[in-house]
PDB file of C-alpha atoms in Angstrom:
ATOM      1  CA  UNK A   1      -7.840   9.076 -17.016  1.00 32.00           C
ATOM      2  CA  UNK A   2      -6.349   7.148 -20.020  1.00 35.00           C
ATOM      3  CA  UNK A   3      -4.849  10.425 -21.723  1.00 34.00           C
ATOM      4  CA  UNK A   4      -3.080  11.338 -18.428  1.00 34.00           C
ATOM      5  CA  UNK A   5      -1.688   7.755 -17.641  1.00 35.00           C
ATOM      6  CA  UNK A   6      -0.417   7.405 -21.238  1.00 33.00           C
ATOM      7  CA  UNK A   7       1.141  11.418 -21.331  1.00 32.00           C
ATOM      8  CA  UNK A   8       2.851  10.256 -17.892  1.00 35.00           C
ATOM      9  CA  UNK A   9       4.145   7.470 -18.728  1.00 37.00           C
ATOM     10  CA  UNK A  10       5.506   8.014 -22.291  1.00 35.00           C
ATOM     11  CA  UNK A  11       6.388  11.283 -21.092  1.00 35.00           C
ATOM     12  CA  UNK A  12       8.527   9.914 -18.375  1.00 36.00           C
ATOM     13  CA  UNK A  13      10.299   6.425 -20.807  1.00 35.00           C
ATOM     14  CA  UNK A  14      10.907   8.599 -23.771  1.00 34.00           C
ATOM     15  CA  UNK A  15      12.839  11.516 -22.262  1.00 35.00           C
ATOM     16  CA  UNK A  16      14.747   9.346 -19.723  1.00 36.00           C
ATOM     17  CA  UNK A  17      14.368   5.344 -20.085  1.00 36.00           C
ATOM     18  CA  UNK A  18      14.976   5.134 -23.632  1.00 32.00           C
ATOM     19  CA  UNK A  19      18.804   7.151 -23.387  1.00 34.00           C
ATOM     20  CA  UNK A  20      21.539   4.368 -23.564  1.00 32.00           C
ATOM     21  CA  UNK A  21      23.778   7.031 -21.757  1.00 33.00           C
ATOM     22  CA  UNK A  22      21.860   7.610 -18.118  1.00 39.00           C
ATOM     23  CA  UNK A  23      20.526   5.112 -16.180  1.00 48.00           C
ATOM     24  CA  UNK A  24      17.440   6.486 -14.041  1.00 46.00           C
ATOM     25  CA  UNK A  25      18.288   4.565 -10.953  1.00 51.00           C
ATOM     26  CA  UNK A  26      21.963   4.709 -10.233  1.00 69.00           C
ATOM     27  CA  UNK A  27      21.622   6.920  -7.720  1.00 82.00           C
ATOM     28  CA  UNK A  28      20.308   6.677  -4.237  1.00 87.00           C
ATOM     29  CA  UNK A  29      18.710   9.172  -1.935  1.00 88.00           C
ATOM     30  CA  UNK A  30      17.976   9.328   2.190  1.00 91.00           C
ATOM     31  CA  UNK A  31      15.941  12.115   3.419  1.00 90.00           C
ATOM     32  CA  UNK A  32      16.553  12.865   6.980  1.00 91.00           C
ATOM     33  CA  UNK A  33      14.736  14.814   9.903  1.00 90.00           C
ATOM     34  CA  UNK A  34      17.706  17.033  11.742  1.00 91.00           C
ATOM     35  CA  UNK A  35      16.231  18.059  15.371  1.00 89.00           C
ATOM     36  CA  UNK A  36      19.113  20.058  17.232  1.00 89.00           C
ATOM     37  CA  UNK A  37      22.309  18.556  15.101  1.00 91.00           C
ATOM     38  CA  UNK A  38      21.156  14.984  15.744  1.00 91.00           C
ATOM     39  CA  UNK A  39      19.243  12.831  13.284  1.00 92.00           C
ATOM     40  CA  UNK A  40      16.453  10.335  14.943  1.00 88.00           C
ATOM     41  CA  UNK A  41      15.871   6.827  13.622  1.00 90.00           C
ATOM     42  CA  UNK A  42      19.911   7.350  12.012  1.00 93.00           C
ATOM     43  CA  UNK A  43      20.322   3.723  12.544  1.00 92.00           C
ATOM     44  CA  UNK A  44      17.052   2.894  10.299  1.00 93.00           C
ATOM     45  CA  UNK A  45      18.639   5.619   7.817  1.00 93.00           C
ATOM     46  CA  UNK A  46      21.875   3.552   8.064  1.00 94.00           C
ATOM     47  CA  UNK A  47      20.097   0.096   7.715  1.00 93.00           C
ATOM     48  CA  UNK A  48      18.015   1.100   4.562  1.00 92.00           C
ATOM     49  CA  UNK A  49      21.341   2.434   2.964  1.00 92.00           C
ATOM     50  CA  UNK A  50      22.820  -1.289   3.674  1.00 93.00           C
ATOM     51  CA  UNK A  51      20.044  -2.665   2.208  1.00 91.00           C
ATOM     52  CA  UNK A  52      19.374  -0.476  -1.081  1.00 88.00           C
ATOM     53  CA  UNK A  53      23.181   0.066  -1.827  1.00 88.00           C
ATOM     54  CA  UNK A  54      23.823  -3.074  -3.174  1.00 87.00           C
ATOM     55  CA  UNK A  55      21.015  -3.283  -5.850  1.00 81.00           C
ATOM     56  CA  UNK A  56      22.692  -0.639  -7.305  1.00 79.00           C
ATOM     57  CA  UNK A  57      26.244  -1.685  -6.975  1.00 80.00           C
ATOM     58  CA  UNK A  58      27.226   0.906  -4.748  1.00 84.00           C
ATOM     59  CA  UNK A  59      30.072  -0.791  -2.617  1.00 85.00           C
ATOM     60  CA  UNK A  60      28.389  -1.005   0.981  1.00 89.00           C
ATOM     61  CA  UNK A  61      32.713  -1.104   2.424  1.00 88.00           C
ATOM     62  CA  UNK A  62      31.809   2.967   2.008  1.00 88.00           C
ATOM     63  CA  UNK A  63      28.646   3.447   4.951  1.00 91.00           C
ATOM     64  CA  UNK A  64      31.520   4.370   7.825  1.00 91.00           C
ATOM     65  CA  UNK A  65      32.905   6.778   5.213  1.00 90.00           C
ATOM     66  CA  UNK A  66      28.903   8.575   4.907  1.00 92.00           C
ATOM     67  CA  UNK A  67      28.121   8.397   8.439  1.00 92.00           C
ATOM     68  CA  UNK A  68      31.444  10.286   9.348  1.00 92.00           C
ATOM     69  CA  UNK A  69      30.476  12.466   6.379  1.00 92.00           C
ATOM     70  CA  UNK A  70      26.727  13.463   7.827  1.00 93.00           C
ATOM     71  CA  UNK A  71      28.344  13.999  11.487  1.00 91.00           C
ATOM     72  CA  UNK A  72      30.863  16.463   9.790  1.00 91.00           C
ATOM     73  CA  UNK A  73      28.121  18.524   7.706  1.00 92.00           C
ATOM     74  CA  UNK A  74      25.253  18.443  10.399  1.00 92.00           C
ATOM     75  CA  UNK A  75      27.340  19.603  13.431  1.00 90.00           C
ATOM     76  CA  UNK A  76      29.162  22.399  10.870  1.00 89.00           C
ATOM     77  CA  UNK A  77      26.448  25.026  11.918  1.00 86.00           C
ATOM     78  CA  UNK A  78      23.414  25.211  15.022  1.00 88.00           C
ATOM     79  CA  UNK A  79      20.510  23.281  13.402  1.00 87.00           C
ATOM     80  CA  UNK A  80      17.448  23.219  15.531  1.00 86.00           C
ATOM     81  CA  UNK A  81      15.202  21.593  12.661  1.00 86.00           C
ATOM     82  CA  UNK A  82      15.742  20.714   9.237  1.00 89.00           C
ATOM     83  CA  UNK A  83      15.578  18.364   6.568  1.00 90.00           C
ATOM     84  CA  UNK A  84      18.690  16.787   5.114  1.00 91.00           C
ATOM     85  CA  UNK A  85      18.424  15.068   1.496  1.00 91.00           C
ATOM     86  CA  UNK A  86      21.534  12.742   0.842  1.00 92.00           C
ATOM     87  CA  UNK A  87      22.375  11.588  -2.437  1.00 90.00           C
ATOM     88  CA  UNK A  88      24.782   8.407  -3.300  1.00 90.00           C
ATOM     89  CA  UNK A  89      25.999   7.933  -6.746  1.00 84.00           C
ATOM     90  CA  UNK A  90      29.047   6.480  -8.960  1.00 75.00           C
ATOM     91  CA  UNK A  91      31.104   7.882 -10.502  1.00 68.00           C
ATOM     92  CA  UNK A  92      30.493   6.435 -13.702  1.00 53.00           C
ATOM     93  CA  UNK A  93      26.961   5.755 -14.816  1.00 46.00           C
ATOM     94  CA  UNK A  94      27.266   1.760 -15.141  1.00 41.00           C
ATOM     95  CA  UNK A  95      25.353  -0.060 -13.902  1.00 41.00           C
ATOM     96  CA  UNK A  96      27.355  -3.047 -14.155  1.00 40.00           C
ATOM     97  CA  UNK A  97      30.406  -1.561 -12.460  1.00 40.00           C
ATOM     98  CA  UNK A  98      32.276  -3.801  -9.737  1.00 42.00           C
ATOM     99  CA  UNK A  99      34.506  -1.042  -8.177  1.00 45.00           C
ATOM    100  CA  UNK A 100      34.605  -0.942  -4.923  1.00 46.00           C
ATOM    101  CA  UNK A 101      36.046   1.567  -2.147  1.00 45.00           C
ATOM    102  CA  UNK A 102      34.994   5.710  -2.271  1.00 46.00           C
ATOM    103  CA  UNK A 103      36.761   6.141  -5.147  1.00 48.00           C
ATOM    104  CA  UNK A 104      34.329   4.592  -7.000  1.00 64.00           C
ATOM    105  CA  UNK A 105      31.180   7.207  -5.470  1.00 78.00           C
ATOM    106  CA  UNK A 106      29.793  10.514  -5.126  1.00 84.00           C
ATOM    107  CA  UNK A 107      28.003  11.282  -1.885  1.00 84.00           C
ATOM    108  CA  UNK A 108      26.579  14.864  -1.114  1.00 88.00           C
ATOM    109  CA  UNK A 109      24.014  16.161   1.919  1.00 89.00           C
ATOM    110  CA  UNK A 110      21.923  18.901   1.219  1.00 89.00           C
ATOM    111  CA  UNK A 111      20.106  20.685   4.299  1.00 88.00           C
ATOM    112  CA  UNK A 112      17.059  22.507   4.143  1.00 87.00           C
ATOM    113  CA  UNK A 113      16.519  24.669   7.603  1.00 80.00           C
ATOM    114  CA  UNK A 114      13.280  25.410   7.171  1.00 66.00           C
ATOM    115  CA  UNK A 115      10.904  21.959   8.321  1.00 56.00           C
ATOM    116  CA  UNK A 116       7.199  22.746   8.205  1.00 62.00           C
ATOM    117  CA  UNK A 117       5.578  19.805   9.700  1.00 60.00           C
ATOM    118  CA  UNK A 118       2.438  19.164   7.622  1.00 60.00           C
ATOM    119  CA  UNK A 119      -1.399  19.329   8.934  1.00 57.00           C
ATOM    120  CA  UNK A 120      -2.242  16.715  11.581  1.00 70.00           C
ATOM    121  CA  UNK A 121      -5.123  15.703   9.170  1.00 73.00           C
ATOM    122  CA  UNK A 122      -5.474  15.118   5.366  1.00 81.00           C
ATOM    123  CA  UNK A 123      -7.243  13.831   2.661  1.00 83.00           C
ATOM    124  CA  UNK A 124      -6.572  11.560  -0.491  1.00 84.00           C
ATOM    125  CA  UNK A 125      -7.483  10.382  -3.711  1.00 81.00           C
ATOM    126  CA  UNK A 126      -6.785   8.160  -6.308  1.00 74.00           C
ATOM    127  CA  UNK A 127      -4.289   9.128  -9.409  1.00 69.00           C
ATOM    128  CA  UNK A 128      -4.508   8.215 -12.802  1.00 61.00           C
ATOM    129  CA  UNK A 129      -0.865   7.068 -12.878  1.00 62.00           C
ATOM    130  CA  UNK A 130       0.152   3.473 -12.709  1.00 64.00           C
ATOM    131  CA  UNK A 131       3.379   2.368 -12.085  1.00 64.00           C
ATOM    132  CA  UNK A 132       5.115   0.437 -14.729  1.00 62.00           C
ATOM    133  CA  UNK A 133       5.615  -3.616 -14.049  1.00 59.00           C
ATOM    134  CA  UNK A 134       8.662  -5.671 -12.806  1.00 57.00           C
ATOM    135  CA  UNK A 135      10.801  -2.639 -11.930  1.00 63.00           C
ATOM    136  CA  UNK A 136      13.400  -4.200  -9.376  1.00 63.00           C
ATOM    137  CA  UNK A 137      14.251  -0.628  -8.127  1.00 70.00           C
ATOM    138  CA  UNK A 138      10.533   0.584  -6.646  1.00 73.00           C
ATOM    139  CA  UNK A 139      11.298  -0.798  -3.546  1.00 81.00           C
ATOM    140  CA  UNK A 140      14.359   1.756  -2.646  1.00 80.00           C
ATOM    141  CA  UNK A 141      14.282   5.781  -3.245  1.00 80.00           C
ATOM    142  CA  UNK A 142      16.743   6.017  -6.123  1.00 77.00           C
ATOM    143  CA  UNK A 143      16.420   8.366  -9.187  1.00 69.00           C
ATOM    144  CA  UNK A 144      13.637   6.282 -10.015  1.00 63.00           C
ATOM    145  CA  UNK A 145      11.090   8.074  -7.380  1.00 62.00           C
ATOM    146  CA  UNK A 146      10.973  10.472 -10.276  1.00 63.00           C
ATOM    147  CA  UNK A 147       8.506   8.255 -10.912  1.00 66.00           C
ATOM    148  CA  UNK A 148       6.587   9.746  -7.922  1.00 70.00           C
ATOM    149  CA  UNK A 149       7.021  13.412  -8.863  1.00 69.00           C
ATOM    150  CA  UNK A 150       5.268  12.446 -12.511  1.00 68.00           C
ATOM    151  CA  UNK A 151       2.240  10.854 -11.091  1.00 68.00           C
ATOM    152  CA  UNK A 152       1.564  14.130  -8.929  1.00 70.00           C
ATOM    153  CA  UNK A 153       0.852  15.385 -12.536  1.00 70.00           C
ATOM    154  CA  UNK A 154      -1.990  12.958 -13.261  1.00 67.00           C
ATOM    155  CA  UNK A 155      -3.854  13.391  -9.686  1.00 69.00           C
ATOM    156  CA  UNK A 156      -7.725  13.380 -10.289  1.00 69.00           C
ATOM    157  CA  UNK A 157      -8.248  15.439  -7.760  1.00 72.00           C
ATOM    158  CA  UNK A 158      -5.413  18.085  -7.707  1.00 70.00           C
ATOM    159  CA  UNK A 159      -6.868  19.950  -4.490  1.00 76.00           C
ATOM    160  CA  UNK A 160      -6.483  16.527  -2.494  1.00 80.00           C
ATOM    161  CA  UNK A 161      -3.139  16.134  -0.116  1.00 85.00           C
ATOM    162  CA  UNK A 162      -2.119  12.662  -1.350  1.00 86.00           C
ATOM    163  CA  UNK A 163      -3.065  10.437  -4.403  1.00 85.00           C
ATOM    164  CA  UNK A 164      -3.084   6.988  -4.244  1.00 87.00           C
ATOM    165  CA  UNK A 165      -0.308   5.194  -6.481  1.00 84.00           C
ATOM    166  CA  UNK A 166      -1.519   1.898  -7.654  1.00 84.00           C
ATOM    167  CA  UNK A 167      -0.240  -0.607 -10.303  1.00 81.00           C
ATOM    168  CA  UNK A 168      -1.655  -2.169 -13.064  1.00 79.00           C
ATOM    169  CA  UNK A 169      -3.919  -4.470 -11.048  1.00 85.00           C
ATOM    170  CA  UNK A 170      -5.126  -1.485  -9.333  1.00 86.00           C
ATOM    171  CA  UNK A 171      -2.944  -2.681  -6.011  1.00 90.00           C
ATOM    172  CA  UNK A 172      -2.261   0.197  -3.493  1.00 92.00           C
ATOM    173  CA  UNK A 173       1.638   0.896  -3.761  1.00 89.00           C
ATOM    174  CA  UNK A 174       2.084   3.704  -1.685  1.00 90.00           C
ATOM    175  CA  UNK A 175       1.287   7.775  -1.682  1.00 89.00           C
ATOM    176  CA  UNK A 176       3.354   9.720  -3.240  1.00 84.00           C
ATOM    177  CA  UNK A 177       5.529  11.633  -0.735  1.00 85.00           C
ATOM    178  CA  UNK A 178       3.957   8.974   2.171  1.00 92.00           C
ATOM    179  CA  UNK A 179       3.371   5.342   3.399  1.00 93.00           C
ATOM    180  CA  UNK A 180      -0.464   4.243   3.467  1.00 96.00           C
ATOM    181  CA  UNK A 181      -1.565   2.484   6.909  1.00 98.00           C
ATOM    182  CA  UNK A 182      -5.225   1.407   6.735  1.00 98.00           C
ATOM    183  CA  UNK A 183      -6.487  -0.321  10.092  1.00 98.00           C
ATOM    184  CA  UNK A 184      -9.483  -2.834   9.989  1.00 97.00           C
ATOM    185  CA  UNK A 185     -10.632  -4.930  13.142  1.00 96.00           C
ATOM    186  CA  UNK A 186      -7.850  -3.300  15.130  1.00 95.00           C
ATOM    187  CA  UNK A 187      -5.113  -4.616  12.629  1.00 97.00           C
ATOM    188  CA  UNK A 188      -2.691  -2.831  10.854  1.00 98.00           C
ATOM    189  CA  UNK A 189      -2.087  -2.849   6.947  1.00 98.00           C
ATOM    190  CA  UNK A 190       0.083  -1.502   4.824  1.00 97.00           C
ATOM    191  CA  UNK A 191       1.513  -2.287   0.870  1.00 95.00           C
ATOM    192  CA  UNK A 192       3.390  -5.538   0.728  1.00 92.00           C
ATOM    193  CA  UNK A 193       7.046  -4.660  -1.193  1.00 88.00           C
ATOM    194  CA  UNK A 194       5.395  -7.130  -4.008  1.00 86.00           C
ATOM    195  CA  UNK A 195       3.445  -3.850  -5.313  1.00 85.00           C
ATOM    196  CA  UNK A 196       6.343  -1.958  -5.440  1.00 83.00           C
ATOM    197  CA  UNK A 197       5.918  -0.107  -2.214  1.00 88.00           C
ATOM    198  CA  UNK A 198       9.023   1.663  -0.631  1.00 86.00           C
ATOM    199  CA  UNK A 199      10.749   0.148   2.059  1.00 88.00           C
ATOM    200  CA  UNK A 200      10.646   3.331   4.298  1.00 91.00           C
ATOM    201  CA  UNK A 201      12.295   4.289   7.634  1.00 93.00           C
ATOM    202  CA  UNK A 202       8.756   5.007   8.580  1.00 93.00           C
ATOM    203  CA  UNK A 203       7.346   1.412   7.830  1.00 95.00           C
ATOM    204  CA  UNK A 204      10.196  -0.076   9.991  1.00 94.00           C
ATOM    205  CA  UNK A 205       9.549   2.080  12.577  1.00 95.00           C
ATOM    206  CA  UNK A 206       6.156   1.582  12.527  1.00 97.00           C
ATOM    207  CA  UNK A 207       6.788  -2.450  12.447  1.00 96.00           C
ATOM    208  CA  UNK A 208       8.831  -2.315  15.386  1.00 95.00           C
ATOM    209  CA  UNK A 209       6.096   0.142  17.249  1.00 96.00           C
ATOM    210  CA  UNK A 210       3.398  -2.268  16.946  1.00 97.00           C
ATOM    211  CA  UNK A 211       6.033  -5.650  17.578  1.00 97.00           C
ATOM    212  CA  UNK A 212       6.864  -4.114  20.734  1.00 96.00           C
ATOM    213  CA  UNK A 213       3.164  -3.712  21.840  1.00 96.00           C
ATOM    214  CA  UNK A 214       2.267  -7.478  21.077  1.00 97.00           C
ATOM    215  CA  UNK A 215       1.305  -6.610  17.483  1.00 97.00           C
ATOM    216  CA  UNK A 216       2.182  -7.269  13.694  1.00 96.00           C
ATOM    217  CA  UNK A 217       2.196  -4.935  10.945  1.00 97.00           C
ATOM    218  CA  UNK A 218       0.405  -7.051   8.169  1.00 97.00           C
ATOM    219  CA  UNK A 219       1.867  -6.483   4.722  1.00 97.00           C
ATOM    220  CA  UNK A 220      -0.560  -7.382   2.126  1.00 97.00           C
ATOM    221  CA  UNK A 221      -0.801  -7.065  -1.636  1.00 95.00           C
ATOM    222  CA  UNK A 222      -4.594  -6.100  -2.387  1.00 95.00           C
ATOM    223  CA  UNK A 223      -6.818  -3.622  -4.320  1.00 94.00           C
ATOM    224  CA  UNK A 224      -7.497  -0.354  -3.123  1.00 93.00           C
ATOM    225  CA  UNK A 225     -11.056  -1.343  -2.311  1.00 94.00           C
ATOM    226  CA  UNK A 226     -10.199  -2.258   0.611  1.00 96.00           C
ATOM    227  CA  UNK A 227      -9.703   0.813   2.502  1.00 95.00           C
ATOM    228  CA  UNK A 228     -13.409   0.961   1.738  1.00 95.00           C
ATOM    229  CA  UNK A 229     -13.525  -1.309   4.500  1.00 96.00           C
ATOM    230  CA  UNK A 230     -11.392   0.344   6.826  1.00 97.00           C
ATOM    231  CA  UNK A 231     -12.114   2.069  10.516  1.00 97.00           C
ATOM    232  CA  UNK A 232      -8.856   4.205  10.048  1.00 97.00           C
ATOM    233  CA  UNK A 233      -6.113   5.516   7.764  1.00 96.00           C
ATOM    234  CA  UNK A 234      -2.974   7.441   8.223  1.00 96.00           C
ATOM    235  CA  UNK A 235       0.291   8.044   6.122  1.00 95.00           C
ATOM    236  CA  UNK A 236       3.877   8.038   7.557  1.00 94.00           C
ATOM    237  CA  UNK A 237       6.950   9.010   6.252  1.00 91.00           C
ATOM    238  CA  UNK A 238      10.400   9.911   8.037  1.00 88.00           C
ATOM    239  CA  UNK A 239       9.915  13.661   8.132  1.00 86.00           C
ATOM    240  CA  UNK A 240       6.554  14.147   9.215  1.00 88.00           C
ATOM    241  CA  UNK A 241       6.094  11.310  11.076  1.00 90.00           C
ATOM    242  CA  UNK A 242       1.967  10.191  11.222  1.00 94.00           C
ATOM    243  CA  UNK A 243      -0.477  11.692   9.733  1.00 93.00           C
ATOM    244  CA  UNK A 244      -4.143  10.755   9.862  1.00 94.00           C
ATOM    245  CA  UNK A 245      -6.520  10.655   6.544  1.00 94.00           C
ATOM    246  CA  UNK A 246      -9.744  12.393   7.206  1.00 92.00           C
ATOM    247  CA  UNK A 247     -11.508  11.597   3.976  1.00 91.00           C
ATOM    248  CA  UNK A 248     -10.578   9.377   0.498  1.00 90.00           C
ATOM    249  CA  UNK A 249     -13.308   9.590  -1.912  1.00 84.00           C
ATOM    250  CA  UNK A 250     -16.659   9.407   0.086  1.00 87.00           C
ATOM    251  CA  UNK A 251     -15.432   7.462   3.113  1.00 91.00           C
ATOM    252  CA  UNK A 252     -14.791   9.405   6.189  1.00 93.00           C
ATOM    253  CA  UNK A 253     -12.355   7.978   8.681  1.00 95.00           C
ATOM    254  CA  UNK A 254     -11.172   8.278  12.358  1.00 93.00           C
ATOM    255  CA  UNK A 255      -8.995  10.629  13.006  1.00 93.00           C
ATOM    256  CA  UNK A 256      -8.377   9.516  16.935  1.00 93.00           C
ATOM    257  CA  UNK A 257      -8.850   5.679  16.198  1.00 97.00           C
ATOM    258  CA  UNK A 258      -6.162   4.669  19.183  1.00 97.00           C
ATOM    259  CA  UNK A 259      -3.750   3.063  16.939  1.00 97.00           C
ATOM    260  CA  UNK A 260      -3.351   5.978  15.014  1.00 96.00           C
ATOM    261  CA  UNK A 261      -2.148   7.761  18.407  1.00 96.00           C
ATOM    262  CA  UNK A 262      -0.358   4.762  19.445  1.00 97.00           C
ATOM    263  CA  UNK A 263       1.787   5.027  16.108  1.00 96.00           C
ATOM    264  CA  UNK A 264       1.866   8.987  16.310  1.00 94.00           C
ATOM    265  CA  UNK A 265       3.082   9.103  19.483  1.00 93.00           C
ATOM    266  CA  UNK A 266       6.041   6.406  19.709  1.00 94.00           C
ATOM    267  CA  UNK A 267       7.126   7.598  16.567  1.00 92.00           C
ATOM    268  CA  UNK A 268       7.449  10.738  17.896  1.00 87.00           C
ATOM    269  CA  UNK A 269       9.011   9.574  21.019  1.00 86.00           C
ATOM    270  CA  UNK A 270      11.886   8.110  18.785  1.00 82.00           C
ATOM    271  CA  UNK A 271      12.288  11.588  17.026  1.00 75.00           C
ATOM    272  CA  UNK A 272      12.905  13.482  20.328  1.00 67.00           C
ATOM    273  CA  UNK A 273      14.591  10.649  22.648  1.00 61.00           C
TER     274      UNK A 273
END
């Protein structure tokens, strides 16, 4: 487990970290669910953008510029289902630019027709990656979810669906394509942003599911011992919506627990509405 963790992560500061030139997180990226030339939760997209786009320095005054942008390329063409990937950058790799306006970004929307929705059941395990400390980007997909792609290498278990990302304390972050939801006593967890979780369109559609049914999502910052303790545990993210976790390690979950279809099914509701 040691060997793995240390080949990761030297692996992934030597080659791209350590060059003065490129900065691994000066770019942002939104990936989008296209149903019939329409894009559910767009304003969630939107907000996220709002929110992330500053930490990098990437003038906000540009978001009426992108949306017009996305309306142009998704309604180019019939798309009954798809995934779109959008990528925001600047122009010049500085991160302590103060430009402002579009001529200071690159934008670009790739679209991927073919949207194979994944099993409704899964199972995962832990990795032997951890995340590196006091990284102010984790929290928002920018070049640094490389990160994410480089702890797939390290998986213990490399037949399981998901591995479990943790940090050094052994704190759940998140999957690595997905959101972790674990439910104990009819509550609802998930990774508090402290951990470095992503703030997903999933999680704040998920938080505003269980607010409008009288309920909270908790956000907590813990070890991942605790889903030792849980009834049920599903993962979430914007293009596959819910998906319940049959099995992590030996503890066997519920796969119908009714928050799980309570989540499943609103979500879905917003996809198709």
């Amino acid at each position: 487990m040691a060997k793995s963790e240390t080949y990761v992560q030297n692996y992934f500061f030597n080659s791209v970290v350590a060059k003065p030139m490129y900065h691994y997180s000066d770019y942002l990226i939104e990936t989008m669910r296209i149903i019939n030339n329409q894009i559910p939760l767009i304003n969630l997209h939107i907000k996220r953008l709002l929110i992330s786009m500053p930490h990098l320095k990437l003038p906000t005054d540009s978001i009426v510029a992108i949306q017009e942008y996305i309306n142009f390329e998704i309604r180019k063409e019939k798309i009954e289902t798809a995934i779109g990937r959008l990528t925001i950058s600047r122009n010049k790799c500085n991160v302590s630019s103060e430009q402002s306006g579009l001529s200071s970004i690159n934008f670009n929307l790739s679209i991927k027709k073919t949207l194979k929705i994944q099993n409704k059941m899964c199972d995962i395990d832990l990795t032997a990656f951890v995340f590196p400390q006091n990284n102010i980007y984790l929290n928002y997909k920018t070049g640094n979810r490389q990160l994410y792609n480089l702890a797939t290498l390290s998986k213990i278990n490399v037949n399981s669906f998901q591995s479990l990302l943790l940090d050094s304390k052994e704190y759940i972050i998140d999957c690595e394509n997905y959101g972790i939801y674990w439910i104990i006593d009819n509550n609802v967890y998930t990774s508090s942003l402290i951990s470095g979780s992503l703030l997903s369109v999933s999680k704040m559609a998920i938080d505003k599911i269980l607010t409008n049914n009288s309920m909270d999502l908790q956000y907590v910052y813990t070890h991942y011992s605790c889903l030792y303790k849980a009834q049920a545990v599903f993962l979430a993210n914007a293009v596959n919506g819910v998906i319940p976790v049959s099995t992590f390690g030996m503890c066997h979950y519920s796969t119908n627990h009714p928050l799980i279809e309570l989540c499943a099914t609103q979500l879905n509701n917003l996809y198709v509405s």
